Tab-separated table of C-alpha atoms in Angstrom:
chain	number	residue	atom	x	y	z
A	61	UNK	CA	-0.036	-0.154	0.035
A	62	UNK	CA	1.473	3.596	-1.056
A	63	UNK	CA	2.007	5.631	1.994
A	64	UNK	CA	1.414	9.372	1.939
A	65	UNK	CA	2.946	11.574	-0.914
A	66	UNK	CA	4.186	14.860	-0.532
A	67	UNK	CA	5.974	17.368	-2.913
A	68	UNK	CA	8.342	19.394	-3.405
A	69	UNK	CA	10.438	17.763	-0.692
A	70	UNK	CA	12.549	20.934	-0.099
A	71	UNK	CA	11.581	24.618	-1.313
A	72	UNK	CA	13.683	27.758	-0.335
A	73	UNK	CA	11.955	31.130	-1.304
A	74	UNK	CA	12.546	34.885	-0.208
A	75	UNK	CA	10.179	36.574	2.126
A	76	UNK	CA	6.931	37.900	0.915
A	77	UNK	CA	7.175	35.256	-1.893
A	78	UNK	CA	4.664	32.597	-2.129
A	79	UNK	CA	4.605	28.778	-2.045
A	80	UNK	CA	2.549	25.737	-2.595
A	81	UNK	CA	2.803	22.084	-1.244
A	82	UNK	CA	0.704	19.321	-2.368
A	83	UNK	CA	-0.236	16.019	-0.676
A	84	UNK	CA	-1.743	12.788	-1.566
A	85	UNK	CA	-3.166	10.583	1.275
A	86	UNK	CA	-3.263	7.005	1.458
A	87	UNK	CA	-5.623	5.610	-0.544
A	88	UNK	CA	-9.146	5.356	1.216
A	89	UNK	CA	-8.294	7.721	3.985
A	90	UNK	CA	-11.170	10.139	4.569
A	91	UNK	CA	-9.172	12.464	6.879
A	92	UNK	CA	-6.215	14.616	5.830
A	93	UNK	CA	-4.117	16.737	7.883
A	94	UNK	CA	-1.305	19.597	7.527
A	95	UNK	CA	1.092	19.945	10.573
A	96	UNK	CA	3.725	22.239	10.916
A	97	UNK	CA	6.873	21.263	12.525
A	98	UNK	CA	9.544	23.691	13.745
A	99	UNK	CA	13.081	22.395	14.561
A	100	UNK	CA	13.211	20.983	18.159
A	101	UNK	CA	9.411	20.867	18.511
A	102	UNK	CA	6.725	18.478	17.852
A	103	UNK	CA	4.257	18.901	14.809
A	104	UNK	CA	1.474	21.515	15.352
A	105	UNK	CA	-1.635	21.056	13.721
A	106	UNK	CA	-2.606	23.391	11.012
A	107	UNK	CA	-5.753	22.278	9.462
A	108	UNK	CA	-7.865	19.137	9.409
A	109	UNK	CA	-10.145	17.850	6.542
A	110	UNK	CA	-12.739	15.328	6.628
A	111	UNK	CA	-13.325	14.311	2.899
A	112	UNK	CA	-13.205	17.711	1.364
A	113	UNK	CA	-14.808	19.809	4.310
A	114	UNK	CA	-12.781	21.457	7.075
A	115	UNK	CA	-13.110	20.012	10.717
A	116	UNK	CA	-10.535	22.166	12.381
A	117	UNK	CA	-8.312	25.128	10.978
A	118	UNK	CA	-8.191	27.198	14.438
A	119	UNK	CA	-4.342	27.255	14.348
A	120	UNK	CA	-4.084	28.031	10.435
A	121	UNK	CA	-2.683	31.785	10.279
A	122	UNK	CA	-5.779	32.570	7.617
A	123	UNK	CA	-4.214	35.903	6.651
A	124	UNK	CA	-1.402	34.185	4.951
A	125	UNK	CA	-1.923	30.241	4.881
A	126	UNK	CA	-4.685	28.591	2.621
A	127	UNK	CA	-5.337	24.989	2.087
A	128	UNK	CA	-7.871	23.270	-0.027
A	129	UNK	CA	-9.069	19.639	-0.806
A	130	UNK	CA	-11.242	19.297	-3.695
A	131	UNK	CA	-12.833	16.503	-4.276
A	132	UNK	CA	-11.875	14.779	-1.012
A	133	UNK	CA	-8.422	13.280	-1.938
A	134	UNK	CA	-5.572	15.380	-2.918
A	135	UNK	CA	-4.588	18.786	-1.087
A	136	UNK	CA	-2.656	21.654	-1.395
A	137	UNK	CA	-1.342	23.908	1.289
A	138	UNK	CA	-0.343	27.493	0.340
A	139	UNK	CA	1.471	30.431	2.114
A	140	UNK	CA	1.158	33.974	0.424
A	141	UNK	CA	3.147	35.876	1.607
A	142	UNK	CA	5.855	34.104	3.501
A	143	UNK	CA	7.585	35.129	6.556
A	144	UNK	CA	11.189	34.099	8.089
A	145	UNK	CA	9.148	32.289	10.914
A	146	UNK	CA	7.571	30.032	8.349
A	147	UNK	CA	10.579	28.129	7.831
A	148	UNK	CA	9.786	24.698	9.014
A	149	UNK	CA	8.841	21.254	7.861
A	150	UNK	CA	5.367	21.175	6.506
A	151	UNK	CA	3.838	17.654	7.131
A	152	UNK	CA	0.784	15.796	5.578
A	153	UNK	CA	-0.899	12.967	7.208
A	154	UNK	CA	-3.995	10.869	6.716
A	155	UNK	CA	-6.304	8.863	8.898
A	156	UNK	CA	-9.191	6.409	7.812
A	157	UNK	CA	-11.256	8.930	9.581
A	158	UNK	CA	-11.099	11.259	12.476
A	159	UNK	CA	-11.312	10.200	16.305
A	160	UNK	CA	-8.935	7.618	17.511
A	161	UNK	CA	-7.740	6.385	13.988
A	162	UNK	CA	-4.203	6.464	13.727
A	163	UNK	CA	-2.463	8.993	11.535
A	164	UNK	CA	0.202	8.196	8.988
A	165	UNK	CA	2.746	11.161	8.022
A	166	UNK	CA	4.201	12.013	4.661
A	167	UNK	CA	7.793	12.650	4.143
A	168	UNK	CA	7.251	16.570	4.408
A	169	UNK	CA	8.095	19.385	2.597
A	170	UNK	CA	11.224	21.484	4.126
A	171	UNK	CA	10.759	25.004	3.653
A	172	UNK	CA	13.382	27.596	3.969
A	173	UNK	CA	12.484	31.270	3.961
A	174	UNK	CA	15.323	34.088	3.253
B	272	UNK	CA	1.182	24.367	31.094
B	273	UNK	CA	2.237	22.083	28.283
B	274	UNK	CA	-0.404	19.759	26.897
B	275	UNK	CA	2.116	17.048	26.814
B	276	UNK	CA	5.467	16.913	28.474
B	277	UNK	CA	8.360	14.604	27.700
B	278	UNK	CA	11.864	14.954	28.927
B	279	UNK	CA	13.790	16.333	25.664
B	280	UNK	CA	17.031	14.002	26.662
B	281	UNK	CA	19.115	12.826	25.347
B	282	UNK	CA	18.733	9.922	27.022
B	283	UNK	CA	21.818	7.373	26.378
B	284	UNK	CA	21.587	3.702	26.807
B	285	UNK	CA	23.997	0.681	25.842
B	286	UNK	CA	23.234	-1.462	23.338
B	287	UNK	CA	21.158	-4.316	24.488
B	288	UNK	CA	19.681	-2.417	27.576
B	289	UNK	CA	15.731	-1.335	27.981
B	290	UNK	CA	15.270	2.214	27.040
B	291	UNK	CA	12.256	3.605	29.214
B	292	UNK	CA	10.641	6.877	27.535
B	293	UNK	CA	8.148	8.900	29.551
B	294	UNK	CA	5.267	11.232	28.687
B	295	UNK	CA	2.431	13.061	30.871
B	296	UNK	CA	-0.594	14.957	29.520
B	297	UNK	CA	-2.898	17.652	30.979
B	298	UNK	CA	-6.141	16.743	29.024
B	299	UNK	CA	-8.234	14.281	31.160
B	300	UNK	CA	-10.698	14.137	28.313
B	301	UNK	CA	-7.776	12.375	26.239
B	302	UNK	CA	-8.572	8.841	25.075
B	303	UNK	CA	-5.965	7.585	22.591
B	304	UNK	CA	-2.301	7.753	22.906
B	305	UNK	CA	0.711	7.430	20.275
B	306	UNK	CA	4.255	6.874	20.070
B	307	UNK	CA	6.170	8.188	16.589
B	308	UNK	CA	9.921	7.555	16.157
B	309	UNK	CA	11.352	10.315	14.044
B	310	UNK	CA	14.877	9.879	12.593
B	311	UNK	CA	16.903	13.215	11.994
B	312	UNK	CA	15.446	14.693	8.551
B	313	UNK	CA	12.787	12.422	8.456
B	314	UNK	CA	9.205	12.367	9.057
B	315	UNK	CA	7.470	10.548	12.148
B	316	UNK	CA	6.837	7.137	12.164
B	317	UNK	CA	3.771	5.438	14.029
B	318	UNK	CA	5.388	2.673	16.160
B	319	UNK	CA	2.805	2.137	18.915
B	320	UNK	CA	-1.019	2.989	19.845
B	321	UNK	CA	-2.628	2.497	22.999
B	322	UNK	CA	-5.937	3.157	24.088
B	323	UNK	CA	-6.842	1.458	27.624
B	324	UNK	CA	-5.041	1.265	30.836
B	325	UNK	CA	-2.301	-1.272	31.143
B	326	UNK	CA	0.570	-2.908	28.861
B	327	UNK	CA	0.706	-3.238	25.297
B	328	UNK	CA	3.518	-5.152	23.614
B	329	UNK	CA	4.541	-5.432	20.015
B	330	UNK	CA	7.881	-7.050	19.521
B	331	UNK	CA	10.457	-5.062	21.367
B	332	UNK	CA	8.013	-2.333	22.023
B	333	UNK	CA	5.976	-1.955	25.141
B	334	UNK	CA	3.630	1.135	25.777
B	335	UNK	CA	2.096	1.518	29.073
B	336	UNK	CA	-1.011	3.590	29.982
B	337	UNK	CA	-2.101	5.079	33.505
B	338	UNK	CA	-4.962	7.127	32.938
B	339	UNK	CA	-5.453	7.945	36.720
B	340	UNK	CA	-1.735	9.239	36.827
B	341	UNK	CA	-2.278	11.007	32.977
B	342	UNK	CA	1.049	9.074	32.370
B	343	UNK	CA	2.080	7.226	29.020
B	344	UNK	CA	5.818	5.412	28.672
B	345	UNK	CA	7.327	3.609	26.164
B	346	UNK	CA	9.616	0.369	26.578
B	347	UNK	CA	12.142	-0.481	24.171
B	348	UNK	CA	13.987	-4.033	25.170
B	349	UNK	CA	17.404	-4.945	23.672
B	350	UNK	CA	18.004	-1.709	22.341
B	351	UNK	CA	19.807	-1.188	19.207
B	352	UNK	CA	21.713	1.614	17.720
B	353	UNK	CA	19.369	1.763	14.819
B	354	UNK	CA	16.672	2.860	17.481
B	355	UNK	CA	18.707	6.111	18.181
B	356	UNK	CA	16.113	8.687	17.047
B	357	UNK	CA	13.521	11.121	18.751
B	358	UNK	CA	10.426	9.569	19.989
B	359	UNK	CA	7.453	11.745	20.107
B	360	UNK	CA	4.587	11.175	22.330
B	361	UNK	CA	1.032	12.366	21.267
B	362	UNK	CA	-2.456	12.291	22.863
B	363	UNK	CA	-5.965	12.710	20.926
B	364	UNK	CA	-8.442	14.507	22.755
B	365	UNK	CA	-12.096	13.140	22.781
B	366	UNK	CA	-13.429	16.578	23.002
B	367	UNK	CA	-11.332	18.377	20.192
B	368	UNK	CA	-10.170	15.458	18.076
B	369	UNK	CA	-6.988	16.971	17.790
B	370	UNK	CA	-3.633	15.245	18.171
B	371	UNK	CA	-1.200	16.832	20.463
B	372	UNK	CA	2.421	16.245	20.445
B	373	UNK	CA	5.080	16.418	22.793
B	374	UNK	CA	8.390	17.966	21.689
B	375	UNK	CA	10.349	14.419	21.896
B	376	UNK	CA	12.539	12.674	23.690
B	377	UNK	CA	15.991	12.099	21.918
B	378	UNK	CA	17.321	8.481	22.528
B	379	UNK	CA	20.872	7.422	21.866
B	380	UNK	CA	21.726	3.799	22.009
B	381	UNK	CA	25.648	3.490	22.058
B	382	UNK	CA	27.493	-0.003	21.082
């Protein structure tokens, strides 16, 4: 079974530029998550989708971050404009459903904002 | 107060020893608990999940949960150098359906 796919793996941009990340979850997984992991910290949830609806985006900086999951499968996370403090690893995860189901992570995208 | 707390380490153990990793959580509504292993530069990999009080064993790994004490632990028997990584503890709140991670404990297994 294929795991969670993400691209790109690495991205370097200048501040105030925009960037987009893509995620394809494990087949059949209804719930998709985007996390931000800053070096030395645990992942922090940015947004959770159930199928193509948003369940939780309370920690998403909505003035600069946006995310969508059209058709309930792939998802994109966008940052516009980027700030220096956005430098982090952006992780996508999926699970069969919400609740106590186990979450599986993709390889992540390492973003560096200069 | 942090919601999930772990000692950042490093925890150094000799090869073949038992490594004991600990985690406490503050949300009494938490029902599900997970241990992830994260190698440097890689993404978290799920190694154990536990939902009820007591022990759960899977190969060399044993997860222990005590909801009364709000305490979760992970034991790694016969530790190998390949176990050297950061171990993340996470709790899932029944109320918020959100997975909260600790900052991780770095484990070093030396030959």
